[in-house]
Tab-separated table of C-alpha atoms in Angstrom:
chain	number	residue	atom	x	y	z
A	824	UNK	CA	-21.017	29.039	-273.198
A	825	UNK	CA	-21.025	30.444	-276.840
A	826	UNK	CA	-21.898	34.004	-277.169
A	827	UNK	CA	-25.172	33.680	-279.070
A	828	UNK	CA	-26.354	31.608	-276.392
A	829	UNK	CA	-29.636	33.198	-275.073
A	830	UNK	CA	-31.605	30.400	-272.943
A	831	UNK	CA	-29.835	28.966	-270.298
A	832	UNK	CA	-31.198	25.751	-268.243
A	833	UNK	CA	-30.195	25.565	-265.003
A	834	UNK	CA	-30.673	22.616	-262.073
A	835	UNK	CA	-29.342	23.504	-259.042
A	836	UNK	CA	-29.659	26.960	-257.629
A	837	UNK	CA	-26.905	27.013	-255.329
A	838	UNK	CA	-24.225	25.071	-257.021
A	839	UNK	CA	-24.631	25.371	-260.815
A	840	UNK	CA	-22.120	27.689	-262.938
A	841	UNK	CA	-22.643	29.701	-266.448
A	842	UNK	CA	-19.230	31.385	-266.178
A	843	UNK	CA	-16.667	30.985	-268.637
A	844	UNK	CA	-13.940	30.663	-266.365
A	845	UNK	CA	-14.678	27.794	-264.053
A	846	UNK	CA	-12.615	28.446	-260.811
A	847	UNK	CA	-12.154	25.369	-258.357
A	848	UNK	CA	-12.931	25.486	-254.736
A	849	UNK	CA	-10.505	22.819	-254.008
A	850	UNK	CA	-6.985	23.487	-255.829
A	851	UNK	CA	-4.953	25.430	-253.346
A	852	UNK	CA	-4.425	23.884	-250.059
A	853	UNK	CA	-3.362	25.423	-246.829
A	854	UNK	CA	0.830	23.365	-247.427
A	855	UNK	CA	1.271	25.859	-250.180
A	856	UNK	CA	1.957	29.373	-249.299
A	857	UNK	CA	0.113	32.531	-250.598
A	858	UNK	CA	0.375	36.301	-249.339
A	859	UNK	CA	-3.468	36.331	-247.294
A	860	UNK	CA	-2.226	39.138	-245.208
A	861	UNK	CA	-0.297	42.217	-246.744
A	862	UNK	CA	2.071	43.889	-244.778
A	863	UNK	CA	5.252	45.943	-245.168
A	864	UNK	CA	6.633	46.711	-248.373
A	865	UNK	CA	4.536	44.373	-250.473
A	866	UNK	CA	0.993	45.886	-249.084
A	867	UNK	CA	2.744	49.446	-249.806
A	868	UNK	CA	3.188	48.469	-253.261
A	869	UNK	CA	0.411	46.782	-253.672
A	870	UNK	CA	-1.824	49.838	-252.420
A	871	UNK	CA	0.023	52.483	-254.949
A	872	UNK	CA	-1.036	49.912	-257.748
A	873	UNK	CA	-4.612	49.831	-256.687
A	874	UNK	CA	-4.921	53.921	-256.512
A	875	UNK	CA	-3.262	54.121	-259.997
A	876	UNK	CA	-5.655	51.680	-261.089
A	877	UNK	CA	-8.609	53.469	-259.546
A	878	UNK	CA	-8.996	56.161	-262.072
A	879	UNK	CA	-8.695	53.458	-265.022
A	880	UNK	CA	-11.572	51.821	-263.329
A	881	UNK	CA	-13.535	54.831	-262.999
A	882	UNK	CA	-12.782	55.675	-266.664
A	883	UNK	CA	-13.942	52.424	-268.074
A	884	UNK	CA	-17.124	53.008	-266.183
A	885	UNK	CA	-18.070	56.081	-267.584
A	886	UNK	CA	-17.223	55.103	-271.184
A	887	UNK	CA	-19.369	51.690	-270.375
A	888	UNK	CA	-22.338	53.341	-268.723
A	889	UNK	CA	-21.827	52.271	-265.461
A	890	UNK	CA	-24.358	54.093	-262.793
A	891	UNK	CA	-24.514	53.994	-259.107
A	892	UNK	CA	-27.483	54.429	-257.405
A	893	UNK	CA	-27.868	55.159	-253.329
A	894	UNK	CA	-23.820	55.924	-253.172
A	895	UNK	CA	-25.066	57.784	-249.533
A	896	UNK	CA	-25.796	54.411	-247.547
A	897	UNK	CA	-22.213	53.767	-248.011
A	898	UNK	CA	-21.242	57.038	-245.775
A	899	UNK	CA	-24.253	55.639	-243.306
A	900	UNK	CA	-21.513	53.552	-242.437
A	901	UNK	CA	-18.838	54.924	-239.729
A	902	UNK	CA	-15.751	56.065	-241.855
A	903	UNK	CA	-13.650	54.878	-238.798
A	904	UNK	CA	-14.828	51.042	-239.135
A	905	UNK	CA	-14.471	48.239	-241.947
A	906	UNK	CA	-17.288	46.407	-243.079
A	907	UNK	CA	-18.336	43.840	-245.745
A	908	UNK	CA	-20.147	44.119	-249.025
A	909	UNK	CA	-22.239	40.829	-249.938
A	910	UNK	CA	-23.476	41.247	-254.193
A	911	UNK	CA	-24.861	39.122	-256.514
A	912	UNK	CA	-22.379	37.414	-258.959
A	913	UNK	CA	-23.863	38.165	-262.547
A	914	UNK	CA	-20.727	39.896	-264.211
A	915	UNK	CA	-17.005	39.478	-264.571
A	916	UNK	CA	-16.881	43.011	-264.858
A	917	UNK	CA	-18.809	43.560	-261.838
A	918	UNK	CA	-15.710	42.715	-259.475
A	919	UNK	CA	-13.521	45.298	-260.747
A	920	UNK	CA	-16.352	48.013	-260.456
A	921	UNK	CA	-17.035	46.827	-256.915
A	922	UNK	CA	-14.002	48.623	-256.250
A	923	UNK	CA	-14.804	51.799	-256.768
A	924	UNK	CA	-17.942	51.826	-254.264
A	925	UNK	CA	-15.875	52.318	-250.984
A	926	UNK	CA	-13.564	54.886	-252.254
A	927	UNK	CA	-11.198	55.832	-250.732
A	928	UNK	CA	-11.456	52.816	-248.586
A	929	UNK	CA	-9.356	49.557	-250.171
A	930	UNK	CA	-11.480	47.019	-250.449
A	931	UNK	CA	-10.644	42.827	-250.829
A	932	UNK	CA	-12.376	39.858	-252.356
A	933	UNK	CA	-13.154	36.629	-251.101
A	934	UNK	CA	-13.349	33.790	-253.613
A	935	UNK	CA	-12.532	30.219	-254.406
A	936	UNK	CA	-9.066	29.107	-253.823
A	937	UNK	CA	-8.384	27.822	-257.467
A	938	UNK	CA	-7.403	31.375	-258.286
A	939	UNK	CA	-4.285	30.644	-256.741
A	940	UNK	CA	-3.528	27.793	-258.517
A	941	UNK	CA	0.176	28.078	-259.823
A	942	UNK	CA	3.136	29.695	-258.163
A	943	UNK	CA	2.385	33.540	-260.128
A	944	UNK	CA	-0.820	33.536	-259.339
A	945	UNK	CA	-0.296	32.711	-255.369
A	946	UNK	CA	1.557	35.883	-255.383
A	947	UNK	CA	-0.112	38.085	-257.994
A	948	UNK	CA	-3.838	37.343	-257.131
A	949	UNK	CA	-3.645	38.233	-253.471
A	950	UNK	CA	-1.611	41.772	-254.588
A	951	UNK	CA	-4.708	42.812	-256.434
A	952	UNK	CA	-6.623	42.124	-253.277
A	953	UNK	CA	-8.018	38.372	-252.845
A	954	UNK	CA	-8.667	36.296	-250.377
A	955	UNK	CA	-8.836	32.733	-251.243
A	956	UNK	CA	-11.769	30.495	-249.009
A	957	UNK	CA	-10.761	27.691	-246.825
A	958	UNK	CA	-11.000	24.655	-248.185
A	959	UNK	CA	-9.800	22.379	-245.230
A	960	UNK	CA	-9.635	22.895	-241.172
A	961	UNK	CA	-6.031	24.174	-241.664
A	962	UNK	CA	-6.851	27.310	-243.423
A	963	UNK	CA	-9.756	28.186	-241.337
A	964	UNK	CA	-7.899	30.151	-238.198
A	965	UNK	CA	-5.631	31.803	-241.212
A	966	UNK	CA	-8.413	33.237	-243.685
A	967	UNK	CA	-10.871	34.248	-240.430
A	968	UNK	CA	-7.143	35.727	-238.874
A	969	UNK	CA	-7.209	37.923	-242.562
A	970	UNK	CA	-10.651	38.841	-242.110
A	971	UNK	CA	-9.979	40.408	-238.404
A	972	UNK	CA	-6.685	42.134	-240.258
A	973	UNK	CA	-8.657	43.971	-242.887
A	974	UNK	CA	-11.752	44.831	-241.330
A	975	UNK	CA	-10.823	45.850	-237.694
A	976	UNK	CA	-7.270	46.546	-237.680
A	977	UNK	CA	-7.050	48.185	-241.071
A	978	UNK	CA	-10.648	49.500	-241.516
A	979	UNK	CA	-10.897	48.246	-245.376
A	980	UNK	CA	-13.846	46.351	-246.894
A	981	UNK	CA	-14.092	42.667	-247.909
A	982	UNK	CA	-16.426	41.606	-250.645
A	983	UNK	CA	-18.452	38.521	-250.445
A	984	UNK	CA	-20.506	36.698	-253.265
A	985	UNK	CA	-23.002	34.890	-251.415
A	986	UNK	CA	-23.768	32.970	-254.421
A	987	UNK	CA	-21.245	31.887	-255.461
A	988	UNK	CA	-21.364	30.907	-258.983
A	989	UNK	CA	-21.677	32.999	-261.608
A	990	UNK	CA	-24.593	33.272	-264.013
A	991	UNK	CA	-24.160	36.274	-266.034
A	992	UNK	CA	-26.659	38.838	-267.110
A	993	UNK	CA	-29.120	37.237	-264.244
A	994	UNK	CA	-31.368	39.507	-263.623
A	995	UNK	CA	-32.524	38.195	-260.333
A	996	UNK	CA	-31.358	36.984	-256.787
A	997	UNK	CA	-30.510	33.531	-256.347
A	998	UNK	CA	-30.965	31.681	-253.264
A	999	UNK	CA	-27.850	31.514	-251.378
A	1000	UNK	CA	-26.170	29.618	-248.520
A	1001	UNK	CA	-26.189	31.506	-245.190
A	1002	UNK	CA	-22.927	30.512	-243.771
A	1003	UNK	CA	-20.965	33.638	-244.783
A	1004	UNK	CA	-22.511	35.635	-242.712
A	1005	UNK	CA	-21.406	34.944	-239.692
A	1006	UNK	CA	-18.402	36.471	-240.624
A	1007	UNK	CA	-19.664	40.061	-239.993
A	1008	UNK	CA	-21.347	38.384	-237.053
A	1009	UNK	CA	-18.266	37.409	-234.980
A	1010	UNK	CA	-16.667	40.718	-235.998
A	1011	UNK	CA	-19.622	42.476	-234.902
A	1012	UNK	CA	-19.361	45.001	-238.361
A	1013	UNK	CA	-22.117	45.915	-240.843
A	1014	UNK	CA	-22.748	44.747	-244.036
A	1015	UNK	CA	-24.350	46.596	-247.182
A	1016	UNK	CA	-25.881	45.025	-249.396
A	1017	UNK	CA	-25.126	45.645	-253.525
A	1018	UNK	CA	-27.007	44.985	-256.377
A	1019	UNK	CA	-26.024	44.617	-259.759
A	1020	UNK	CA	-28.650	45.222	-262.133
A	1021	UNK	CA	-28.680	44.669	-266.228
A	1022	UNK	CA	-30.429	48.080	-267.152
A	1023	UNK	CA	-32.331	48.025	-270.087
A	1024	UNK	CA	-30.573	50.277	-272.326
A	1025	UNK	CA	-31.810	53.345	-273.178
A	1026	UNK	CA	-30.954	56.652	-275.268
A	1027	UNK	CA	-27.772	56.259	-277.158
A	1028	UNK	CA	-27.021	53.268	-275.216
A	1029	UNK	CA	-29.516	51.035	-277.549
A	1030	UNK	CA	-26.079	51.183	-279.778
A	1031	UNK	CA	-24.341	48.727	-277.343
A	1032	UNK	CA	-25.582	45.085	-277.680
A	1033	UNK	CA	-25.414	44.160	-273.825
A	1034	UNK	CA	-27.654	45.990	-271.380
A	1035	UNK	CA	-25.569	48.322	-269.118
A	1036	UNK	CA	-24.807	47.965	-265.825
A	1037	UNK	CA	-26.298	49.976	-262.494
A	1038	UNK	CA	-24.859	49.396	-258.770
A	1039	UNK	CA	-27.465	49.674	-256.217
A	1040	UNK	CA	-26.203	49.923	-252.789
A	1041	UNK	CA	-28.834	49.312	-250.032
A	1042	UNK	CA	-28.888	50.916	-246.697
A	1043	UNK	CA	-26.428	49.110	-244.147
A	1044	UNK	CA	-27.012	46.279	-242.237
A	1045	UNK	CA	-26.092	45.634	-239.015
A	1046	UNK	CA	-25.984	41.653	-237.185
A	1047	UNK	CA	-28.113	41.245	-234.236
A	1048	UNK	CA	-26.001	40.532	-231.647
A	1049	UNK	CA	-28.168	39.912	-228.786
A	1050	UNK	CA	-28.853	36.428	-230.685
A	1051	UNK	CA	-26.889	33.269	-230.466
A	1052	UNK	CA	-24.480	33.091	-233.113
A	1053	UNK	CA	-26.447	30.523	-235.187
A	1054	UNK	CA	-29.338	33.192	-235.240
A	1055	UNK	CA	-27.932	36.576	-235.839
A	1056	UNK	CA	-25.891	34.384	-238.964
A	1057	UNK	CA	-29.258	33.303	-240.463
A	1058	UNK	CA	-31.326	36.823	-239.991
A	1059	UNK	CA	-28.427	38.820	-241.211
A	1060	UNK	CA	-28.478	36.692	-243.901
A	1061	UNK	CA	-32.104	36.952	-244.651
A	1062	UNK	CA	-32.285	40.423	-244.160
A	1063	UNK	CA	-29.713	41.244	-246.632
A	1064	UNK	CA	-31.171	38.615	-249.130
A	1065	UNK	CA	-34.237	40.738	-248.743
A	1066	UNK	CA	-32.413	43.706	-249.318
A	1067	UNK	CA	-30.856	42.295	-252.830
A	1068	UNK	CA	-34.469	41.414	-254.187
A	1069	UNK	CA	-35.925	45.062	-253.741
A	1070	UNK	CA	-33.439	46.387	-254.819
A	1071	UNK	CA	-33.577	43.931	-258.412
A	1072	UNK	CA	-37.354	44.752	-258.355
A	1073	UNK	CA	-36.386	48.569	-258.082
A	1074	UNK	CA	-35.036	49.305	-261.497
A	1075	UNK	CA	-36.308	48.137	-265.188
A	1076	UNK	CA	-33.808	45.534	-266.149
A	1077	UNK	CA	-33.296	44.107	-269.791
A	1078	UNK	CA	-33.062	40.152	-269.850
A	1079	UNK	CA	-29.881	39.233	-271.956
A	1080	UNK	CA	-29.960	35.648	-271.086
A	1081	UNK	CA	-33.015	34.191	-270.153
A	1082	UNK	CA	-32.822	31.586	-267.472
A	1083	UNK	CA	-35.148	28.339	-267.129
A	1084	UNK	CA	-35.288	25.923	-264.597
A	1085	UNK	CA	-35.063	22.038	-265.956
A	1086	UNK	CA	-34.302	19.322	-263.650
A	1087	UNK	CA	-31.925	16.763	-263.838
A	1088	UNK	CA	-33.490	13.667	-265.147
């Protein structure tokens, strides 16, 4: 996608991608081996890394205009538990300033599996805090086993991009696949829902040529567990796709891209 690129067409919702770095869902398999869990010496080493990299990340907010906006729903949440963050997916950027929403809590991403694809990357990937998604029957027990070991046994966060692909500068919420959700489900944790927003730039940020970026973090959500699995999955992830719209529709947002819908013929 070249840079001066401003109308995008689109045809499928759930499965197209605008990124520039096309990840596969279907490189890494469960024969190979990659760090999903870490423990001992390696998770010690990776955690120092992380907290020296925290103020960098913090520091490249502030000189990019990076806001945060309802920063309190987060401490709504008990400080003793783990829980997962579901966002939209309309910035590269946005997964490193993810990051610094749960401080001081260390916080992991889920995405697709082709991030691990060479021996380097199956061990540098996961020490930055990745977890790569299933992609056959095998890895199942391990990634939901990872899950368990972040959320309720070391009381971190785990990030989740419902949609998937990326479309950046989107201004909007996609439509999104509900099967994640029955992660927090079976765990029985809260989710809280984050929106990215493109804020139309303002002051003496009308000297940058991208709109800046604004995190808004909705109130917490919490599964219903008196429902069947199936159901509490679905209306936990209604209620959070809910969430994501009003919080788009809260703040005025600058349209960098502009995205039109044209069918496959």
């Amino acid at each position: 996608m070249r840079k001066e690129d401003t109308k995008i067409f689109y045809s499928d919702e759930l499965n197209d991608d605008f990124g520039k770095f096309h990840i596969s869902p279907n490189v890494y398999s469960g024969k190979k081996k990659a760090v999903i869990e870490r423990k001992g010496l390696y998770n010690f080493c990776s955690n120092i890394f992380i907290y020296i990299l925290f103020p960098l990340l913090i520091l490249f907010g502030l000189l990019t205009g990076f806001r945060i906006k309802g920063r309190k729903n987060i401490k709504k949440v008990d400080k003793k538990q783990g829980y997962f963050i579901f966002s939209n997916h309309a910035g590269i950027y946005d997964v490193a300033l993810n990051y610094t929403l749960c401080l001081p809590k260390r916080m992991d991403t889920v995405g697709y599996s082709g991030a691990l694809d060479g021996w380097l990357l199956r061990r540098i990937v996961p020490f930055l805090g990745f977890i790569p998604l299933p992609v056959d029957f095998h890895d199942i027990p391990k990634f939901k086993h990872a899950l368990k070991y972040y959320i309720v046994d070391k009381k971190q966060v785990v990030c989740i991009y419902p949609e998937a692909h990326l479309w950046p500068y989107y201004t909007g919420v996609r439509n999104f696949r509900r099967q994640s959700f029955r992660y927090p489900v079976e765990l029985g944790v809260p989710i809280v829902p984050v929106f990215f927003a493109r804020r139309k730039r303002k002051g003496l940020w009308r000297l940058f040529k991208r709109p800046r970026v604004t995190a808004i973090i909705g109130q917490p959500i919490y599964p219903d567990l008196t429902l069947s699995r199936v159901e509490a999955t679905h209306k936990l992830g209604d209620e959070c796709y809910e969430a994501l719209l009003k919080a788009s529709k809260s703040i005025e947002q600058e349209e960098y891209w502009h995205y039109e819908y044209r069918p496959n013929k």
